PDB file of C-alpha atoms in Angstrom:
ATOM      1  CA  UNK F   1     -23.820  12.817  25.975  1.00 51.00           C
ATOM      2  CA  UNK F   2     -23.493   8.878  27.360  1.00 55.00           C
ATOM      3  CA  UNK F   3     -24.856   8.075  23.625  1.00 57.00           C
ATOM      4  CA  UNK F   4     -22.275   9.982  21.763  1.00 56.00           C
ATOM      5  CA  UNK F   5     -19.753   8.445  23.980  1.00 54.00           C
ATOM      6  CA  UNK F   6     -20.710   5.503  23.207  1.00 54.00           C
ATOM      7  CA  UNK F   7     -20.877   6.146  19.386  1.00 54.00           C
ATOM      8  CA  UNK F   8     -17.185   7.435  19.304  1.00 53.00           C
ATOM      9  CA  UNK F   9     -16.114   4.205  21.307  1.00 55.00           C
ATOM     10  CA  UNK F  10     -17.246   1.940  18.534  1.00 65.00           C
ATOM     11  CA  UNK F  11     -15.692   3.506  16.033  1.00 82.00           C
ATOM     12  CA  UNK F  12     -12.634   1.504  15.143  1.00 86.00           C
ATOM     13  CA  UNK F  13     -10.940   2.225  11.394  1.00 91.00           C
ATOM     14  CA  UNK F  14      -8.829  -0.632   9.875  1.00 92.00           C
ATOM     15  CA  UNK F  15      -6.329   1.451   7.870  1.00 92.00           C
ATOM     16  CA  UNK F  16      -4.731  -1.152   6.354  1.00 95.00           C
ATOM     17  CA  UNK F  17      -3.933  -5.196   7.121  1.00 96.00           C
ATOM     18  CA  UNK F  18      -1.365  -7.623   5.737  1.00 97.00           C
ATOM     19  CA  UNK F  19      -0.356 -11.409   6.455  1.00 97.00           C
ATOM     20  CA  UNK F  20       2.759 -12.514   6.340  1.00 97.00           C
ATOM     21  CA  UNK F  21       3.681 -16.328   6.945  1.00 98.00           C
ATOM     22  CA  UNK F  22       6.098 -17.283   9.406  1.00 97.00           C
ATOM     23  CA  UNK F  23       8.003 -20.771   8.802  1.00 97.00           C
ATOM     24  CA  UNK F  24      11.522 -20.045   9.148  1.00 95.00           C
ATOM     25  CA  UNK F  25      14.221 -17.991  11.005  1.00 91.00           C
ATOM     26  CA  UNK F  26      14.569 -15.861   8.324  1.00 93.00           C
ATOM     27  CA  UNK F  27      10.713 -15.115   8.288  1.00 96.00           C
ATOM     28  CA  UNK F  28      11.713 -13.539  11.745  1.00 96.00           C
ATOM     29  CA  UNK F  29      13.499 -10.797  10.823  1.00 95.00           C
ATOM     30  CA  UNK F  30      10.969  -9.924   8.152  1.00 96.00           C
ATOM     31  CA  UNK F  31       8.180 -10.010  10.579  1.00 97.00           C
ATOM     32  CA  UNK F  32      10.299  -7.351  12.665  1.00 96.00           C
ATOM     33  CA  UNK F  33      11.220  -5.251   9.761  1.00 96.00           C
ATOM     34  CA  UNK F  34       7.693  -5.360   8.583  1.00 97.00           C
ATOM     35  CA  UNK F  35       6.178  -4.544  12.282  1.00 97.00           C
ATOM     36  CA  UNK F  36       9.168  -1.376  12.715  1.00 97.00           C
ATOM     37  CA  UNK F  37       7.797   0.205   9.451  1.00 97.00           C
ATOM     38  CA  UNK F  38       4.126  -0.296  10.232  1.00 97.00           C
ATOM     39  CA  UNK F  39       4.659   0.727  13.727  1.00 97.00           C
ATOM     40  CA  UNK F  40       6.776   4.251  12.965  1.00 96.00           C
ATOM     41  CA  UNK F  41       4.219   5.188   9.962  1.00 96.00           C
ATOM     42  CA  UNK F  42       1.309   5.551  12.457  1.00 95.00           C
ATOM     43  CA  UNK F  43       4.114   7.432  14.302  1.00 95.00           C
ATOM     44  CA  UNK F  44       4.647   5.459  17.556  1.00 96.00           C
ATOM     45  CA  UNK F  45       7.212   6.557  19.548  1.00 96.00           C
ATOM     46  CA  UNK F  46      10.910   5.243  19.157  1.00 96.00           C
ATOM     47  CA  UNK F  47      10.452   3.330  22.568  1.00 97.00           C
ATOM     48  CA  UNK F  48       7.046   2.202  21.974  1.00 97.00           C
ATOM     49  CA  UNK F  49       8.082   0.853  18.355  1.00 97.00           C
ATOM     50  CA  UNK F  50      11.220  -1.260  20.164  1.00 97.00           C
ATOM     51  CA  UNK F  51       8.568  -2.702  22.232  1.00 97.00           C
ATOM     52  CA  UNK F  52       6.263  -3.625  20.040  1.00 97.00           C
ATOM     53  CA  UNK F  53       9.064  -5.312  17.562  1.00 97.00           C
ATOM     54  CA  UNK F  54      11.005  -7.070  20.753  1.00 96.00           C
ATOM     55  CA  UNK F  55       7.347  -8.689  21.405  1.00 97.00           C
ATOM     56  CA  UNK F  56       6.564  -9.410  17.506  1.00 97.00           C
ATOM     57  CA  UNK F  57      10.339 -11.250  17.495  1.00 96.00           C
ATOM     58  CA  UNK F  58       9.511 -13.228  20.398  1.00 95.00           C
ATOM     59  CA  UNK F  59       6.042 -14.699  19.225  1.00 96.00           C
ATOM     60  CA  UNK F  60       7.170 -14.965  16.048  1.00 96.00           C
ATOM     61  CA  UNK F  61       9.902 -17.490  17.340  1.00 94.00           C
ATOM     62  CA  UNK F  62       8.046 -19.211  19.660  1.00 93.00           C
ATOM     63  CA  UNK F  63       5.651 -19.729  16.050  1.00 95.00           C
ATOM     64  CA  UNK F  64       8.515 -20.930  14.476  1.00 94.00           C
ATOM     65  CA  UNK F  65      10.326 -23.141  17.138  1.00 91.00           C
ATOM     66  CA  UNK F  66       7.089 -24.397  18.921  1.00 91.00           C
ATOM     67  CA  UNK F  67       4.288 -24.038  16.528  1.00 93.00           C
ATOM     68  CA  UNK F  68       5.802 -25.534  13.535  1.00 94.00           C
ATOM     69  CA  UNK F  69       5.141 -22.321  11.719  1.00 95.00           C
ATOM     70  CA  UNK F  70       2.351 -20.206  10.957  1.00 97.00           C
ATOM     71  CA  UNK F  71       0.975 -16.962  10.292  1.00 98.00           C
ATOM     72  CA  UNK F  72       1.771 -12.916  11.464  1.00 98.00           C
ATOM     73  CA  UNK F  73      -1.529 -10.571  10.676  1.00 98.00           C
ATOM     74  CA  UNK F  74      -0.361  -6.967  11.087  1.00 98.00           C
ATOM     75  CA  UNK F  75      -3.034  -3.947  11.321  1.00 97.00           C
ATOM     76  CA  UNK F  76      -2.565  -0.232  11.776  1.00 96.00           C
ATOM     77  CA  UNK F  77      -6.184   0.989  13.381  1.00 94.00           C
ATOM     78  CA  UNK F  78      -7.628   3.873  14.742  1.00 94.00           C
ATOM     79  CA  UNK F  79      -9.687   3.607  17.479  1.00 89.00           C
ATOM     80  CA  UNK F  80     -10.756   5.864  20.043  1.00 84.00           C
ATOM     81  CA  UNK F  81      -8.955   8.559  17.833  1.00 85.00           C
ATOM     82  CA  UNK F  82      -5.736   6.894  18.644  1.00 91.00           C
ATOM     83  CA  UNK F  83      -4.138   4.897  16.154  1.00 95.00           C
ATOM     84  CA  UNK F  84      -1.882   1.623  16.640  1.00 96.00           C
ATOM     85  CA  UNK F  85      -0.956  -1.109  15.697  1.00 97.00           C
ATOM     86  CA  UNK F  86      -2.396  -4.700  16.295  1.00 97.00           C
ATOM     87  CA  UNK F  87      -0.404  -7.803  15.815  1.00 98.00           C
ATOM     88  CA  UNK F  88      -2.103 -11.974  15.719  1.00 98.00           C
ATOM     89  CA  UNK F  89       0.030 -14.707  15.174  1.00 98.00           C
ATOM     90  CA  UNK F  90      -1.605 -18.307  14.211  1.00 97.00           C
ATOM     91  CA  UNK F  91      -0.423 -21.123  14.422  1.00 96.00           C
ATOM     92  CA  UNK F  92      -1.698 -24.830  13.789  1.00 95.00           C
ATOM     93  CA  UNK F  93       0.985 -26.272  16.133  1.00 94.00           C
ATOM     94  CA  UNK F  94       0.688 -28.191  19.359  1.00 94.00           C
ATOM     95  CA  UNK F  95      -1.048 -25.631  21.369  1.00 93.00           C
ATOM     96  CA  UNK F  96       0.076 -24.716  25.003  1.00 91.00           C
ATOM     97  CA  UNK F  97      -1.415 -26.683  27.360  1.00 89.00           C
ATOM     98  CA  UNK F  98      -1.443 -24.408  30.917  1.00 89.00           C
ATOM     99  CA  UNK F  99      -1.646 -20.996  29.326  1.00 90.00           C
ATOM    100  CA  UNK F 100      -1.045 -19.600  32.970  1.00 89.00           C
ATOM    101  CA  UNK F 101       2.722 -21.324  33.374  1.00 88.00           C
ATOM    102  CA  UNK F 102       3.582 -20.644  30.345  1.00 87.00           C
ATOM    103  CA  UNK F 103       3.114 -16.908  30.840  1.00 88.00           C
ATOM    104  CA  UNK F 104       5.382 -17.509  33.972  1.00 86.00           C
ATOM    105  CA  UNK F 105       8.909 -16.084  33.455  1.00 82.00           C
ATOM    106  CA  UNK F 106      11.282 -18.883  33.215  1.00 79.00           C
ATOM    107  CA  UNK F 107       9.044 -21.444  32.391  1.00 76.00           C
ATOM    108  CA  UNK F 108       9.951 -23.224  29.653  1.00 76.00           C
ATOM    109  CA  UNK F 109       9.349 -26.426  27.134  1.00 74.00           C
ATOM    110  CA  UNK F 110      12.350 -25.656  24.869  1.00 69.00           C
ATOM    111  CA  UNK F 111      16.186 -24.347  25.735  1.00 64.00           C
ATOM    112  CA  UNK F 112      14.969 -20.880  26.019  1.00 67.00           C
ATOM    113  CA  UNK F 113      15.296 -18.473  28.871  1.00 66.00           C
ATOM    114  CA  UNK F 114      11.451 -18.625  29.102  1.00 70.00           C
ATOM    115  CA  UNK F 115      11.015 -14.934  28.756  1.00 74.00           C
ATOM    116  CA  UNK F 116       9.031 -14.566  25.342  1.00 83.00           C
ATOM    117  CA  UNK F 117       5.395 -14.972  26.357  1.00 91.00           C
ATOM    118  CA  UNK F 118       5.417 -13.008  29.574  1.00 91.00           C
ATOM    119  CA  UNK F 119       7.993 -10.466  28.206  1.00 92.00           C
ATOM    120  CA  UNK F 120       5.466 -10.189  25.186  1.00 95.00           C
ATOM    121  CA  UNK F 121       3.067  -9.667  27.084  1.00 95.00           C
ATOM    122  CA  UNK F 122       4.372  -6.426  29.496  1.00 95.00           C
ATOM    123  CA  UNK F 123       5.625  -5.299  26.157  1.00 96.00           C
ATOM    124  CA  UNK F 124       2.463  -4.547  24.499  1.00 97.00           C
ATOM    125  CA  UNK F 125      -1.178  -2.484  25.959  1.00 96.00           C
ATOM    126  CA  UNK F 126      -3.233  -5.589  24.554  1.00 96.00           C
ATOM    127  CA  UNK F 127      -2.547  -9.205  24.987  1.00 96.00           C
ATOM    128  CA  UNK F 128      -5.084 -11.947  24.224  1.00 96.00           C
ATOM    129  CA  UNK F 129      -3.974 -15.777  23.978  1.00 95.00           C
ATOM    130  CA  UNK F 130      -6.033 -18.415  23.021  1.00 95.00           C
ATOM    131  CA  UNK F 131      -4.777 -22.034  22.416  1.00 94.00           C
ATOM    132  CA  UNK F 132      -6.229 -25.472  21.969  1.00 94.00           C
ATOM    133  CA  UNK F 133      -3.828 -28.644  22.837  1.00 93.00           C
ATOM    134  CA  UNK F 134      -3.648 -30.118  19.401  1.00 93.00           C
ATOM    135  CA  UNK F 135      -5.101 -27.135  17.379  1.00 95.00           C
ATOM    136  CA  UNK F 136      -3.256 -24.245  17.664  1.00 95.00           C
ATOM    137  CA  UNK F 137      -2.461 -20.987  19.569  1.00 95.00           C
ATOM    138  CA  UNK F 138      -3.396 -17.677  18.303  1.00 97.00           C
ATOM    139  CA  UNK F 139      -1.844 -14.792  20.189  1.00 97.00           C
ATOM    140  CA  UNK F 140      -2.939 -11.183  19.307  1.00 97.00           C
ATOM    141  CA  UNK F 141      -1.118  -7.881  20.599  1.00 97.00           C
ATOM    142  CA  UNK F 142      -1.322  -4.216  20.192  1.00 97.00           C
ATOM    143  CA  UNK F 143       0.530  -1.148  21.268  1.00 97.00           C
ATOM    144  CA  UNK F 144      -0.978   2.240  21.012  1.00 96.00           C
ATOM    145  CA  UNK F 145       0.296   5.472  20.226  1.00 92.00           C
TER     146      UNK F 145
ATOM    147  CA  UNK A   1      23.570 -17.685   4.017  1.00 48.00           C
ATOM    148  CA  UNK A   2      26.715 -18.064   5.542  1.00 56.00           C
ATOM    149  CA  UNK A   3      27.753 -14.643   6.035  1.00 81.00           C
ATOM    150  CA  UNK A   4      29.516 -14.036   9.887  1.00 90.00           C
ATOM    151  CA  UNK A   5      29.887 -11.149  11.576  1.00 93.00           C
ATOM    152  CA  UNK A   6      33.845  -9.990  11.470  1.00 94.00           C
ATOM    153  CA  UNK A   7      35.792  -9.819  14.029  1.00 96.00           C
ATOM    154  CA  UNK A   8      38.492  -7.439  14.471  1.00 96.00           C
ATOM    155  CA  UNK A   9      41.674  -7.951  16.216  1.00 96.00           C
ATOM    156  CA  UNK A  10      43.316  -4.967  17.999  1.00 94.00           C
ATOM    157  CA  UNK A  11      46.542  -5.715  19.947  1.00 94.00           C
ATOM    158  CA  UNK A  12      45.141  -7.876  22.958  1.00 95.00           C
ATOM    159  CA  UNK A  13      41.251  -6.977  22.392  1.00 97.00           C
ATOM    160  CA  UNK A  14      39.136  -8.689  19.894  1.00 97.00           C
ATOM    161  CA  UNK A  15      36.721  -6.074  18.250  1.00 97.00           C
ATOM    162  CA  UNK A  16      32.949  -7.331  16.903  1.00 96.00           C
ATOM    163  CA  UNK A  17      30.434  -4.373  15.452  1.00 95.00           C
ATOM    164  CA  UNK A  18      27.202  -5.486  14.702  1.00 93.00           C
ATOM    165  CA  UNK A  19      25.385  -4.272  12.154  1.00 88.00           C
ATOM    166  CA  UNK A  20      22.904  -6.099  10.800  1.00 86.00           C
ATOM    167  CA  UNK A  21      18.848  -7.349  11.859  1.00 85.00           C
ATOM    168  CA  UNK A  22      20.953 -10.402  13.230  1.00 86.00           C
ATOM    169  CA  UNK A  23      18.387 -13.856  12.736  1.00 87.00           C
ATOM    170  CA  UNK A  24      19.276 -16.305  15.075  1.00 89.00           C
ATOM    171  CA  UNK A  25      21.765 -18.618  13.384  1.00 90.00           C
ATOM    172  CA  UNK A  26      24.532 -15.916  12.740  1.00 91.00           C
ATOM    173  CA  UNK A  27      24.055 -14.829  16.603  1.00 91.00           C
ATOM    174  CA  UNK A  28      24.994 -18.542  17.446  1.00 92.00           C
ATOM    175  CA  UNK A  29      27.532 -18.181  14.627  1.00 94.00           C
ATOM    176  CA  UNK A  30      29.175 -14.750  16.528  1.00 94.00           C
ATOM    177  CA  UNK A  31      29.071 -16.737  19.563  1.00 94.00           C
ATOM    178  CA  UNK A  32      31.461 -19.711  18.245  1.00 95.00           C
ATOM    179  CA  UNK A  33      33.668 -17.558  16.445  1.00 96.00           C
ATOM    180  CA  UNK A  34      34.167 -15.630  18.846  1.00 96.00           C
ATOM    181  CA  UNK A  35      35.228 -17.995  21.431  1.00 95.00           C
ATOM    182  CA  UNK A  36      37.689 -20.293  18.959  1.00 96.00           C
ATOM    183  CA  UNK A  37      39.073 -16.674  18.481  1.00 96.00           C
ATOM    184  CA  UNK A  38      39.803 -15.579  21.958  1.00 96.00           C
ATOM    185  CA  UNK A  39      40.986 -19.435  22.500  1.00 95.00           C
ATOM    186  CA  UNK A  40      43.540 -18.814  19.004  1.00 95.00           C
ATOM    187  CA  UNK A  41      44.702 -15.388  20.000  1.00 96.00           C
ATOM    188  CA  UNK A  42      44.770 -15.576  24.027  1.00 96.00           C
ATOM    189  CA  UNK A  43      42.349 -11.776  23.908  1.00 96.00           C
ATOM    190  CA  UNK A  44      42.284 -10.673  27.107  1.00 96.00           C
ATOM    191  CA  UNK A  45      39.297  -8.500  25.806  1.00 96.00           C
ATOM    192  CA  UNK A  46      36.154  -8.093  23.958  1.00 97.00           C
ATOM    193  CA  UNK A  47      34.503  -5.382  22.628  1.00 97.00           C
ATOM    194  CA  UNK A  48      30.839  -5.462  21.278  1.00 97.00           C
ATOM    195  CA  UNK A  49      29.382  -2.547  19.574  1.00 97.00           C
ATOM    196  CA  UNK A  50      25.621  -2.610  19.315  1.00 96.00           C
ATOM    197  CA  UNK A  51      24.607   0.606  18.902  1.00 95.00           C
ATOM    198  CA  UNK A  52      23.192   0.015  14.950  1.00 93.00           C
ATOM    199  CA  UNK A  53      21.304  -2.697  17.148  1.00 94.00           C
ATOM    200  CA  UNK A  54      17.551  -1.716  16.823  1.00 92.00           C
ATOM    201  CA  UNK A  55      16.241  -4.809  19.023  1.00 93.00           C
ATOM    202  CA  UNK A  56      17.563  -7.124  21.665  1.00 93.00           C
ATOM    203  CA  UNK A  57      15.319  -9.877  21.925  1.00 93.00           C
ATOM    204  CA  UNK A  58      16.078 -12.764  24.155  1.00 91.00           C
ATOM    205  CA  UNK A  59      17.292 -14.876  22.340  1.00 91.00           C
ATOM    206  CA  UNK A  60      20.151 -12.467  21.591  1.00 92.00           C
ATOM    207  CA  UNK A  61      19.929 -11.172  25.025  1.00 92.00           C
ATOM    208  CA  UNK A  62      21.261 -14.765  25.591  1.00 90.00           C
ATOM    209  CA  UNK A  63      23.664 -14.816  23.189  1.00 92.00           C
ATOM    210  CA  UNK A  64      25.362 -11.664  24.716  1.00 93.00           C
ATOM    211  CA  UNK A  65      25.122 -13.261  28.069  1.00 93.00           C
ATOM    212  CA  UNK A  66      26.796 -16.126  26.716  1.00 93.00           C
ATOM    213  CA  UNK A  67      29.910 -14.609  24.355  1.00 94.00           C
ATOM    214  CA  UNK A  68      30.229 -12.896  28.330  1.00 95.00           C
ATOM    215  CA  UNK A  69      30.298 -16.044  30.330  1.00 94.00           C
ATOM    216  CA  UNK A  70      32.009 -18.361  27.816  1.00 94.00           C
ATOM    217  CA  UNK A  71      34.864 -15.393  27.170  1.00 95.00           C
ATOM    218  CA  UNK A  72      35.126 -14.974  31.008  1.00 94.00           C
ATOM    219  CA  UNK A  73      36.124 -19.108  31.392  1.00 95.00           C
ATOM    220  CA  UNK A  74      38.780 -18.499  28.639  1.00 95.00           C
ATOM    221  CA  UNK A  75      40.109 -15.281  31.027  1.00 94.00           C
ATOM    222  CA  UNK A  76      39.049 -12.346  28.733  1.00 95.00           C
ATOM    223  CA  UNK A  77      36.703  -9.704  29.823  1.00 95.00           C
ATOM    224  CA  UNK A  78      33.463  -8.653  26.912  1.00 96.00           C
ATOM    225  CA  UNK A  79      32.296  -5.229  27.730  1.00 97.00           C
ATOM    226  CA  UNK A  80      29.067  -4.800  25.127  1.00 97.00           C
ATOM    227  CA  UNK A  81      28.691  -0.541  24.396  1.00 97.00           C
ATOM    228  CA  UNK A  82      26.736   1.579  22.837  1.00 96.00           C
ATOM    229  CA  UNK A  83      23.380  -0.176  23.733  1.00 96.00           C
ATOM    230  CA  UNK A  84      20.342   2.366  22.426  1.00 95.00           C
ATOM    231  CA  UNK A  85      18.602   3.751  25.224  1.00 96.00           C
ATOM    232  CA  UNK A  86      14.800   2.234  23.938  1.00 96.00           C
ATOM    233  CA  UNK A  87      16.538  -0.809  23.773  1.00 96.00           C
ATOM    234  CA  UNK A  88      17.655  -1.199  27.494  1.00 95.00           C
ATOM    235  CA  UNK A  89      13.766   0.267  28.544  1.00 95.00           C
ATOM    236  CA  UNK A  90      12.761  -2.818  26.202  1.00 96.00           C
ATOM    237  CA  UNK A  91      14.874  -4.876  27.914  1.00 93.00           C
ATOM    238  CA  UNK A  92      14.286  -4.884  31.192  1.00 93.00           C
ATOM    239  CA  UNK A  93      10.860  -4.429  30.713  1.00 92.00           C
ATOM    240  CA  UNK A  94      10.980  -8.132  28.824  1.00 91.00           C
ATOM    241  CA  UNK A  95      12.450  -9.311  31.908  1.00 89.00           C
ATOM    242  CA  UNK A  96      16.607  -9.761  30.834  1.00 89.00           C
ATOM    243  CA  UNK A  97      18.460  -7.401  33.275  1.00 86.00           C
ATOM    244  CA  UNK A  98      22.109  -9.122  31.346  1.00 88.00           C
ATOM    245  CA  UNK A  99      23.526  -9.855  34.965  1.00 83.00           C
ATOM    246  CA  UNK A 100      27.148 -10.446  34.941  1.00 84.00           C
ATOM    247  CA  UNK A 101      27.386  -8.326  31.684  1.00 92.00           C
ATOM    248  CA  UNK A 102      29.808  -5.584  31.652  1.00 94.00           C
ATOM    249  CA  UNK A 103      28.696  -2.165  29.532  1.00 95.00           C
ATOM    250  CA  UNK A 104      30.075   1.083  28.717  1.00 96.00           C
ATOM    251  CA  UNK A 105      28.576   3.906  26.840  1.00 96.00           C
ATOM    252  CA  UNK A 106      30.331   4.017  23.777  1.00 95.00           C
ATOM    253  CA  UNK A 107      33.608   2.552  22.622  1.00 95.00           C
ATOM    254  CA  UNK A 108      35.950   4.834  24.125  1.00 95.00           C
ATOM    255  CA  UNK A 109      34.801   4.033  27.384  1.00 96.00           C
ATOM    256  CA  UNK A 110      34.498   0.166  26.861  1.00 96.00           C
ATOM    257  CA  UNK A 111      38.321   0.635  25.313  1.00 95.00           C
ATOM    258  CA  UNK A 112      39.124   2.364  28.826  1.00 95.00           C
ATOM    259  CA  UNK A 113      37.537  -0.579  30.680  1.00 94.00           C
ATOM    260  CA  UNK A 114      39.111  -3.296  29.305  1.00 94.00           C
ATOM    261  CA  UNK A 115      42.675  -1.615  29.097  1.00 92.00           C
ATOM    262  CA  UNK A 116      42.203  -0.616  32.957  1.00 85.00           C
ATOM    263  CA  UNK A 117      39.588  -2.710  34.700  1.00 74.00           C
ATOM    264  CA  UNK A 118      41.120  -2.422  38.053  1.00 68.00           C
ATOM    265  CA  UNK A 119      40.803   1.482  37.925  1.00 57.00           C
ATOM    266  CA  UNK A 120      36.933   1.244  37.170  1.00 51.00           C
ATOM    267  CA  UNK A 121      36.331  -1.213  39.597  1.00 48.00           C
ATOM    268  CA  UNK A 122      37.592   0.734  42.263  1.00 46.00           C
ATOM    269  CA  UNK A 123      35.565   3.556  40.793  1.00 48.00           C
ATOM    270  CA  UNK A 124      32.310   1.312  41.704  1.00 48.00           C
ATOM    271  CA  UNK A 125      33.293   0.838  45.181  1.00 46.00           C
ATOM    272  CA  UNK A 126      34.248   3.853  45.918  1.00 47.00           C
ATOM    273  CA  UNK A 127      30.694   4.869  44.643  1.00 46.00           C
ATOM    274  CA  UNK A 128      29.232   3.556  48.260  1.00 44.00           C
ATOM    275  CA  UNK A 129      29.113  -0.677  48.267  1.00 44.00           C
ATOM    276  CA  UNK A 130      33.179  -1.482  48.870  1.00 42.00           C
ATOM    277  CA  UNK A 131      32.115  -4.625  51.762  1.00 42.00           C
ATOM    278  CA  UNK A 132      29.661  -5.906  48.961  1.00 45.00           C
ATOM    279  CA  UNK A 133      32.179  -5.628  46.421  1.00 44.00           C
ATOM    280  CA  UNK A 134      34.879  -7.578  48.350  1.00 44.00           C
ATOM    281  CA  UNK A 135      32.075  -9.887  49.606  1.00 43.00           C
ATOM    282  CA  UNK A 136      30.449 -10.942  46.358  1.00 43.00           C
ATOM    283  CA  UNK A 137      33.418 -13.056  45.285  1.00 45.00           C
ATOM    284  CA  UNK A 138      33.515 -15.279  48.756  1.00 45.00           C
ATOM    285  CA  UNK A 139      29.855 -15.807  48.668  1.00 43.00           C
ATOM    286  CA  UNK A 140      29.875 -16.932  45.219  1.00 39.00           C
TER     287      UNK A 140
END
């Protein structure tokens, strides 16, 4: 029983995956567009998809206003016989330097509210940053059905 | 890309529907218009409809906070309707509650607001805070 359990909890299925550079404004409102109709084929909710775009526009923007530009990965999955979709933006920019304050709400480098990380963050069921001063940031999410 | 979002004017209310995946530039665009045209006009009022909006981010959560504080200095009221209900959940959940932002349902009610704002005020007071109400404007 444990063993099967087990088995079934590996079991993750990339349905399909797509990368879309973002450099520009413009790039993000294709990154939302593109997230809304990955997110409402797997059929997450109506709520669940405004989440999931609301947190996609606000890394994408921080990519484009702080990072220089970079990239958006978007996967549907299924794991656990749930599907979802999983989001990682790249970026070769600056890097954050406290990861912890700049989850903080309010904090902020630039003339934002200082919302978008943290926000992102409550926004989606998975949140993983990683970021080197100098290198980069890479920030992946997911939201679940 | 220069295209602006119109702005319709209705005796003394200024009227703005929004219907496009608005990118960030033609948010700060509505914002500038909008003011110049309260400031050309003398609108006592502001109506924003956002109900084709699928996402409020904050950076447009800002925006709308703005149009409301910059439109309040130049003495007209913004009420901002029709807000889709997984938008507000999103919303507050990313951490913008859009104090000091005035809202109505849907556009008749936002009309009836800014033709009669004394009559819903007193509707909010009556509903149980009247010494807040008359408070908040001292402590301020």
């Amino acid at each position: 029983m444990p063993r099967l359990a087990t088995k079934k909890i590996l079991t993750t299925v990339i349905i399909k995956t797509e990368t879309l550079p973002v450099m520009a404004e413009h790039d993000v409102v294709k990154a939302r567009q593109m997230v809304r109709q990955w997110a409402s084929e797997i059929g997450l909710s109506l709520v669940d998809q405004t989440k999931i775009i609301t947190a996609a526009s606000e890394l994408a923007r921080n990519m484009v206003i702080y990072g220089g530009g970079g990239t958006m990965e978007i996967q549907s999955l299924e794991q656990y016989g749930r599907r979802g979709v999983k989001l990682v933006f790249e970026d070769k920019g600056p890097g954050i330097a406290d990861i912890t304050q700049a989850l903080k709400d309010g904090f902020t480098t630039g003339s934002g509210m200082g919302l978008g990380l943290g926000g992102a963050k409550r926004l989606s069921n998975e949140f993983e940053i990683e970021s080197t001063p100098g290198q980069g940031t890479r920030i992946m999410i997911a939201r679940w059905k | 890309m220069m295209d602006r979002i119109p702005i319709l004017r209705m005796g003394q209310f200024l009227l703005v529907t929004i219907q496009v995946d608005m990118h960030d530039r033609l948010a700060l665009a509505l914002q500038d218009d909008l003011t110049t045209k309260i400031s050309e006009t003398g609108a006592t009022g502001v109506l924003i409809d956002i109900s084709s909006l699928e996402i409020v981010d904050s950076f447009i959560g800002r925006m709308v906070a703005n149009i409301s504080a910059m439109s309040k200095i130049l003495d007209a009221q913004t009420v901002i309707v029709g807000m889709q209900p997984a938008v507000a959940i999103t919303l507050v959940e990313l951490g913008l509650s859009l104090p000091g932002v005035r809202t109505a349902l849907d556009v008749e009610r936002g009309m009836a607001l800014l033709q009669n704002p004394r009559v819903n005020m007193t509707s909010y007071a009556q509903a149980g805070d009247e010494e807040n109400f008359d408070d908040s404007d001292n402590q301020n």
